[in-house]
PDB file of C-alpha atoms in Angstrom:
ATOM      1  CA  UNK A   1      13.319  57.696  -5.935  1.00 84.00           C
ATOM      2  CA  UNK A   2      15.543  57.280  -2.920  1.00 86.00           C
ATOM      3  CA  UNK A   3      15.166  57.073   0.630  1.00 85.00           C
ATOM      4  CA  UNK A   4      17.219  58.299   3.535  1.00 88.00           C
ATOM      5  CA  UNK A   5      18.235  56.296   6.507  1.00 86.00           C
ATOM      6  CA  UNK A   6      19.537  56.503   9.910  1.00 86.00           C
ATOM      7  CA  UNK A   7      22.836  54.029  10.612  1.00 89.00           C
ATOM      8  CA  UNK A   8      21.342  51.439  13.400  1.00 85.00           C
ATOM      9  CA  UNK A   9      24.046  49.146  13.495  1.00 86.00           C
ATOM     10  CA  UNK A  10      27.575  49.199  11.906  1.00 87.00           C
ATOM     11  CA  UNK A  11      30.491  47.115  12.089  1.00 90.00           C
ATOM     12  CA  UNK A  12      33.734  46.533  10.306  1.00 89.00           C
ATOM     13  CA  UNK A  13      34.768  43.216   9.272  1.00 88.00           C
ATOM     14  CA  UNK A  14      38.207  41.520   8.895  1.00 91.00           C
ATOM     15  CA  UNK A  15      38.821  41.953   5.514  1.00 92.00           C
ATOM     16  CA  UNK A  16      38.469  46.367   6.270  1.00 88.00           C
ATOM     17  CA  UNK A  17      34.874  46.264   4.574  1.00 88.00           C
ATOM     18  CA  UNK A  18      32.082  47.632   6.598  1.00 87.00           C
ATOM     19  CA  UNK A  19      28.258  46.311   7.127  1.00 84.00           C
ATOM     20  CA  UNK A  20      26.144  48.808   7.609  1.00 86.00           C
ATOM     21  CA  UNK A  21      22.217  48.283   8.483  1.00 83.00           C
ATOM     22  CA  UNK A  22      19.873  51.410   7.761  1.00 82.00           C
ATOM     23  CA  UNK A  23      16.489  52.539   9.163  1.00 82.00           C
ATOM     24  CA  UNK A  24      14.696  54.187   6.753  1.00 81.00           C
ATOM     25  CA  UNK A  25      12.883  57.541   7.476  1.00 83.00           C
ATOM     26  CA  UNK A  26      11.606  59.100   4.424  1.00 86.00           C
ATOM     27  CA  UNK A  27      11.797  58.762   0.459  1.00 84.00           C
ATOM     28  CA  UNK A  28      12.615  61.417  -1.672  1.00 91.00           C
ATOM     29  CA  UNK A  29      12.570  62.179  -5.482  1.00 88.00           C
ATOM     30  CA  UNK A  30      16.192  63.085  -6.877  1.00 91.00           C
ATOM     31  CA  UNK A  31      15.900  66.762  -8.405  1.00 92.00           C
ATOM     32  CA  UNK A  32      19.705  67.557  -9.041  1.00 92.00           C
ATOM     33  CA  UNK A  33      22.979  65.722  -9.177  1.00 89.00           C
ATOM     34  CA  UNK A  34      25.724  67.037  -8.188  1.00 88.00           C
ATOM     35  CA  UNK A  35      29.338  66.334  -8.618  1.00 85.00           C
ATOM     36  CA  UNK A  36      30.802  62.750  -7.142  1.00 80.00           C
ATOM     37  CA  UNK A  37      32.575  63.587  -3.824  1.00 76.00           C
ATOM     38  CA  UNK A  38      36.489  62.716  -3.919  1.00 77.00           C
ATOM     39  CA  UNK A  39      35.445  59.358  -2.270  1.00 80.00           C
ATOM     40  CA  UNK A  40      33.394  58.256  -5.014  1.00 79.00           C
ATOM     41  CA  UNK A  41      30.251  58.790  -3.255  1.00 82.00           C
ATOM     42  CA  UNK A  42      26.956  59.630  -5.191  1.00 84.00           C
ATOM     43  CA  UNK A  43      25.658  63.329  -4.203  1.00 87.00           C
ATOM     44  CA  UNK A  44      22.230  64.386  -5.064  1.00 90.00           C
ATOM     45  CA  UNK A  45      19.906  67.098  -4.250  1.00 93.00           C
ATOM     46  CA  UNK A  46      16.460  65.207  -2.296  1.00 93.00           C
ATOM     47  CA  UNK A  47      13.041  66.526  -2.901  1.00 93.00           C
ATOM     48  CA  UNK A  48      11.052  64.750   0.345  1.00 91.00           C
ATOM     49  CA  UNK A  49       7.762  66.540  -0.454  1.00 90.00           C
ATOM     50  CA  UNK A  50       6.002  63.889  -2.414  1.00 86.00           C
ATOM     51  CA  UNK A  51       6.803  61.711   0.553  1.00 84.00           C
ATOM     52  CA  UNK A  52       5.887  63.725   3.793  1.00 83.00           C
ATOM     53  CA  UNK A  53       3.235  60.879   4.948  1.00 80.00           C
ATOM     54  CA  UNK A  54       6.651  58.572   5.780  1.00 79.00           C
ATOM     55  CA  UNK A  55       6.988  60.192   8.801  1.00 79.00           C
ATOM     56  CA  UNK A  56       3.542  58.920  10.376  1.00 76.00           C
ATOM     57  CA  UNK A  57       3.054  55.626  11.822  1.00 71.00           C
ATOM     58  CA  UNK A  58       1.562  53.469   9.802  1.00 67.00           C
ATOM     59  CA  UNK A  59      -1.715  52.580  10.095  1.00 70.00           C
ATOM     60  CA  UNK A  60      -2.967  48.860   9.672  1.00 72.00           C
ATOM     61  CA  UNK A  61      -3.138  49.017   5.438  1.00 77.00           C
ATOM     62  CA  UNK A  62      -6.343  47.701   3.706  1.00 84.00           C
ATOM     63  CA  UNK A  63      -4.064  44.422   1.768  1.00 89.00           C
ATOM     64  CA  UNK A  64      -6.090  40.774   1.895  1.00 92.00           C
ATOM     65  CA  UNK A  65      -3.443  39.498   4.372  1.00 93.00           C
ATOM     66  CA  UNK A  66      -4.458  36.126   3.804  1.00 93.00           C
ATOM     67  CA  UNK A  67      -4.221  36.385  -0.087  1.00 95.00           C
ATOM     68  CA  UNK A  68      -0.189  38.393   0.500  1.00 95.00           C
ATOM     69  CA  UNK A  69       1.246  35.236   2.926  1.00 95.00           C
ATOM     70  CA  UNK A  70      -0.472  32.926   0.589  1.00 94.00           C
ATOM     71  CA  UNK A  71       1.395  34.456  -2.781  1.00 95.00           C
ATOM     72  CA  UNK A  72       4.428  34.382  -0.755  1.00 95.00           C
ATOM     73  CA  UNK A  73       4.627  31.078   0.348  1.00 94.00           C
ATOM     74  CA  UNK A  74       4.314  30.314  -3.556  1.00 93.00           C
ATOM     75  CA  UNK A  75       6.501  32.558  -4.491  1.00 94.00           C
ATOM     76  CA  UNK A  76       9.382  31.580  -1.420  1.00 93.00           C
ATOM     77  CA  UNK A  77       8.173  27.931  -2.706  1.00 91.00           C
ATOM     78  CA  UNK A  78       9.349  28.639  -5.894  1.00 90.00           C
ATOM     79  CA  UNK A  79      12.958  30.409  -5.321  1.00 90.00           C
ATOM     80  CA  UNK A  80      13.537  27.511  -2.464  1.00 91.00           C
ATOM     81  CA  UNK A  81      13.590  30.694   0.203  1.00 91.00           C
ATOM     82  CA  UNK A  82      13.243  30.051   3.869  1.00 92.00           C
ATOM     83  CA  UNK A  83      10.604  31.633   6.091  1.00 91.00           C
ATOM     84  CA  UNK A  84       9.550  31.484  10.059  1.00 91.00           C
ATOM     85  CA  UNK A  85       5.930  31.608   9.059  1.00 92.00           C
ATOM     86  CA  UNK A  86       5.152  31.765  12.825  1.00 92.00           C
ATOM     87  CA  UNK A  87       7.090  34.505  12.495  1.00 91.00           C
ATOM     88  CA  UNK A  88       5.245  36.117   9.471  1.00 91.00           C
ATOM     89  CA  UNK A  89       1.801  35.131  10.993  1.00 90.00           C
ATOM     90  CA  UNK A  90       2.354  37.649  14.190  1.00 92.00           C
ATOM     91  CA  UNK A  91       3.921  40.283  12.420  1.00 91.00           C
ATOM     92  CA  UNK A  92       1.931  43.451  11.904  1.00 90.00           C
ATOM     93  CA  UNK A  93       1.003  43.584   8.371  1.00 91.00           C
ATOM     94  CA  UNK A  94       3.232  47.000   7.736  1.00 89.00           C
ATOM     95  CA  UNK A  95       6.303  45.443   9.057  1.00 88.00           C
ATOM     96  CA  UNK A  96       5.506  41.900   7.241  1.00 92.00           C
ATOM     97  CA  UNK A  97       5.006  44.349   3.891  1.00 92.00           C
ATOM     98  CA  UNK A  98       7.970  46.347   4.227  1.00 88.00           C
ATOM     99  CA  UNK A  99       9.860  42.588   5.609  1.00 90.00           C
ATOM    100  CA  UNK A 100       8.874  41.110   1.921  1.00 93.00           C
ATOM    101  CA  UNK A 101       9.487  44.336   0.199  1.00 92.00           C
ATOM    102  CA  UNK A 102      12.813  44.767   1.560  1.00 88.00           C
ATOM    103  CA  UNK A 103      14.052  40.854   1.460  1.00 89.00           C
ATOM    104  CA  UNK A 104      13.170  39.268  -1.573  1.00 93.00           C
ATOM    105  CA  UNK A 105      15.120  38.622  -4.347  1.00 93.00           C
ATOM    106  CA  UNK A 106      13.226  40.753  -6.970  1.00 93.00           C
ATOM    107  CA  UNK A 107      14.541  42.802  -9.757  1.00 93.00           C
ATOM    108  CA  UNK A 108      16.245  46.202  -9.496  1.00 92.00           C
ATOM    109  CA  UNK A 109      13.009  47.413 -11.440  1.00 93.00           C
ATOM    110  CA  UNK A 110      10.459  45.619  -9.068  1.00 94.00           C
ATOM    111  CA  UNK A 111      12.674  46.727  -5.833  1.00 91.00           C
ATOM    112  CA  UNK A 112      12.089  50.413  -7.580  1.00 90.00           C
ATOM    113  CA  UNK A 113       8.431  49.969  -7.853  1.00 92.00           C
ATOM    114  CA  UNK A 114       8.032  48.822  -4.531  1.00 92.00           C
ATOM    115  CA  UNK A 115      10.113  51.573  -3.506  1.00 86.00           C
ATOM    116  CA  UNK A 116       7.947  54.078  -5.331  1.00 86.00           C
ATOM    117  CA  UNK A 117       4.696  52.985  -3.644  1.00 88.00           C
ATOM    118  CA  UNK A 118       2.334  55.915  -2.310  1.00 82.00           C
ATOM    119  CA  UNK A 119       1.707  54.020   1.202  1.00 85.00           C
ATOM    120  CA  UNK A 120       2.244  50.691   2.502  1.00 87.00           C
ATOM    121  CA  UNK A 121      -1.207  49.431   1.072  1.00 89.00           C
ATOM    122  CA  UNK A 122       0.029  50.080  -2.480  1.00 91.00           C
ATOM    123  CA  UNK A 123       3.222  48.353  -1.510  1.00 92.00           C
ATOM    124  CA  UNK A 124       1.162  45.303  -0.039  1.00 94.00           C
ATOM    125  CA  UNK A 125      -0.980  45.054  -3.435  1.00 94.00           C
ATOM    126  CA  UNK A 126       2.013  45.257  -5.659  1.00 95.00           C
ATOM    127  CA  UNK A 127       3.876  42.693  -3.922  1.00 96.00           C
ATOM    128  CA  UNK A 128       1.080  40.231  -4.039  1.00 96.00           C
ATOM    129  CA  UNK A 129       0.993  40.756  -7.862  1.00 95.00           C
ATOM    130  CA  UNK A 130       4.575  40.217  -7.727  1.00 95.00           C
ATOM    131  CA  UNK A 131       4.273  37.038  -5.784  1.00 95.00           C
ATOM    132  CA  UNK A 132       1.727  35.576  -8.096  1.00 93.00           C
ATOM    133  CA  UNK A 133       3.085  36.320 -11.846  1.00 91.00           C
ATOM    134  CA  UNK A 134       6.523  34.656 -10.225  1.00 89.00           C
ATOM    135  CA  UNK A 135       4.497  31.662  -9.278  1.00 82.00           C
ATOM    136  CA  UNK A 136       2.616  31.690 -12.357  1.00 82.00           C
ATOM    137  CA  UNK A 137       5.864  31.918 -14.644  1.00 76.00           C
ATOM    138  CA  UNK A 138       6.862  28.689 -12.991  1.00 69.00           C
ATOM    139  CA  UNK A 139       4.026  26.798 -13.096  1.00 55.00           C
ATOM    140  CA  UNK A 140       3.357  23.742 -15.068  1.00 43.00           C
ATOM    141  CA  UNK A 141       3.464  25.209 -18.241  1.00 39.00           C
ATOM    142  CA  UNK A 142      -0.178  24.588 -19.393  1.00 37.00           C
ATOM    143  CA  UNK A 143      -1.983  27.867 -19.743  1.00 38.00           C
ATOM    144  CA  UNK A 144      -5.561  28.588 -18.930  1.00 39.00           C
ATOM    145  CA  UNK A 145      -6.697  29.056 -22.146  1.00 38.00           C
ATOM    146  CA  UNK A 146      -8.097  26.542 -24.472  1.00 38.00           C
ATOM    147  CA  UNK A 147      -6.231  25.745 -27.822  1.00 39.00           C
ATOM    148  CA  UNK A 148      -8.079  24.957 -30.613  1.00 40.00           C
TER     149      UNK A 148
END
């Protein structure tokens, strides 16, 4: 799964390297690759159809907002991150979602997942599971079971 962006802002920096910041539109599902282009680039064939509801707005997703800022503050706890919680507190829940999704420091495998999400709900409920096995595998070591 990929998605496909729009350039909003690019600029070049000293060193002749280039920072590019995308606005993603739609996801697709890679059907074919194709040869690499001269430059090295990646070329694939995009299937979009799986992914058609990425062009409507989204609407407010059923996710326990309380329960997702409170797994990330554990979680940004926990990998000493920064966050303007005012910030996070005011933000629509899709953009604070797709914020979280897109900015924390999760494996290639968990960015996929996210990634792969059928709407922004899903995406909401797998980060909070995210959030909370991180802060669990840093706990205090003592488990909830009983050992006899």
């Amino acid at each position: 799964t990929g998605c496909a962006g729009r350039i909003v802002s690019f600029a070049e920096t000293d060193d002749g390297r280039y920072f590019i910041t995308l606005k993603g539109l739609c996801r697709f599902t890679v059907m074919d690759e194709l040869a690499l282009h001269a430059d090295g680039f990646r070329r694939i064939v995009p299937d979009y159809s799986a992914f058609v509801a990425d062009y409507d707005p989204p609407e407010e997703p059923a996710v326990d907002r309380a329960r997702l800022i409170a797994a990330a503050r554990s979680y940004l706890t926990v990998k000493e991150i920064g966050c303007d919680w005012q910030a996070a507190d005011a933000a629509p829940l899709p953009a604070l979602i797709t914020t979280f999704a897109m900015t924390c420091p999760f494996e290639p495998r968990e960015k996929q997942a996210l990634l792969e999400c059928a709407d922004v709900a899903a995406r909401g409920d797998m980060l909070i599971s995210l959030f909370e096995m991180a802060a669990l595998g840093h706990g205090d070591g003592t488990s909830s079971r009983s050992h006899h």
